Amino acid sequence: TSATENVGIGNNALGAVTDSTANTGVGHNSGASITTGDSNTFFGHQAGDATTTASNNTGVGKDALGANTTGTLNTIVGAFAGDANTTGSSNTGVGVNALGANTEGGENVAVGQGALNANTTASNNTGLGYNALTTNTTGTQNVAVGDIALNFNTTASYNTAVGRAALYTNTTGATNTAVGRNSLAANSTGDNNTGVGASSLEANTTASNNTALGYATLNQNTTGTENVAVGNYAADAVTT
């Protein structure tokens, strides 16, 4: 073999290395299956223990990147974070269970306990905050910033939620923008809505194509469509 510059500390750490360079495994079975992968760093019990030929991964925490085989350029920190990832690449997950179910999805960023926890094959999502985008499975190009933002999103794409519980109950509604605490919080399937301001369009459920700018604007609207309201409490009595 021609393995060089590898460091393995712990039972079976880097136990299969044959022709690889600059890997570090610290902990029981950390990096245990690496054969030819290079420049991987695994710290924690069984961290990265399924990785074989992949390179440039960092997994810190129990079972972090535990199922990864060929995915590259992943950075995962936290117990069980990214532990189902197999071939997904260029993901960043920080926090317990962050990106926990991700298998093939790439270029996702999850920071916070449970962020993007159910994501499987979706790519290009960003979840920052406790349980941000936590139930997302295949929805792509979503941005959630704040605790439980886009919490129930599953397959919807192109949503932006900034603020605690923004777009909280959204499941399949797409191309919505919610900025502010509880903005569009009740939206489930409505599309193309924009709410800027705390509690803007808060009660909206299935309605689409609404624009609300200001605190509590259109906050009682549930199914009314194509409304525009600007200013605090503007059109706050409109429902349908």
Steps between C-alpha positions, in 0.01 A plus 500: 500500500600865466294664772668807649434770755199329657415512872268247661429502874249254643389145439493434123536870417610521134520123515463436124738764362701365207594780262393832646651816636441752778201340674431542871274269696453537875254272676371144475453406132551858383584487130514124534421421134720755324712331237611764251322815614722795591492797737206387712470595867273300729470551875251297702363151549442348152531838331545445126528126553346409160713737293709312246634708210360845583729792576499834677227425755487615861276320749506588871264330743356155565399341167563825313511409130473141618346364179698711256663291229601719206364846586769768502561846639254461787546674835287354777518583872264351758382164624308313227540794265513386138502142622294367205698680231633259240588686179393859572780752462582856603262501797552688825314386812557631852288382792351177634311321220572778250455348153441172683308323222682648203616230260575651160415869535784741436595860573273528802577708809339407831597674824303424815361194673271313261555742212418325171474180702268315257667619181580202279585583138430872479777747425578868541302557821607718790357451848635710787337457840342234719290268280524733202372307197501194725239297306619594152557189290536591132425874481789694349644851512323599821645740757384489862659723763358484852369240743232277339500706181350292216463230764250281314621556146527165321522523121453871428780699339620859461370629834675755719413528868681732739382523860373263765211287367501676164314274254476257792223271367591525132501154343481529121453873438776630274674827422389677818700765683437559869710743703413555865385296798189294414487641150289265286509262797178314410566475128483139380456487123477864390751611237668824401421693818721770648471601862745748650445591864419305814163321473450611141265259322517292818167319449542439127449130424439419133482842336751609241641815344464729802740775603505638855754755620487612862422369846186280507401594145236268355549290812143363501496404133457126449397429141477842331727538200679779315484752783754775559526671838767746614531640852458373854163325548406576140201289385519307825125430493505335158443124528396349167 
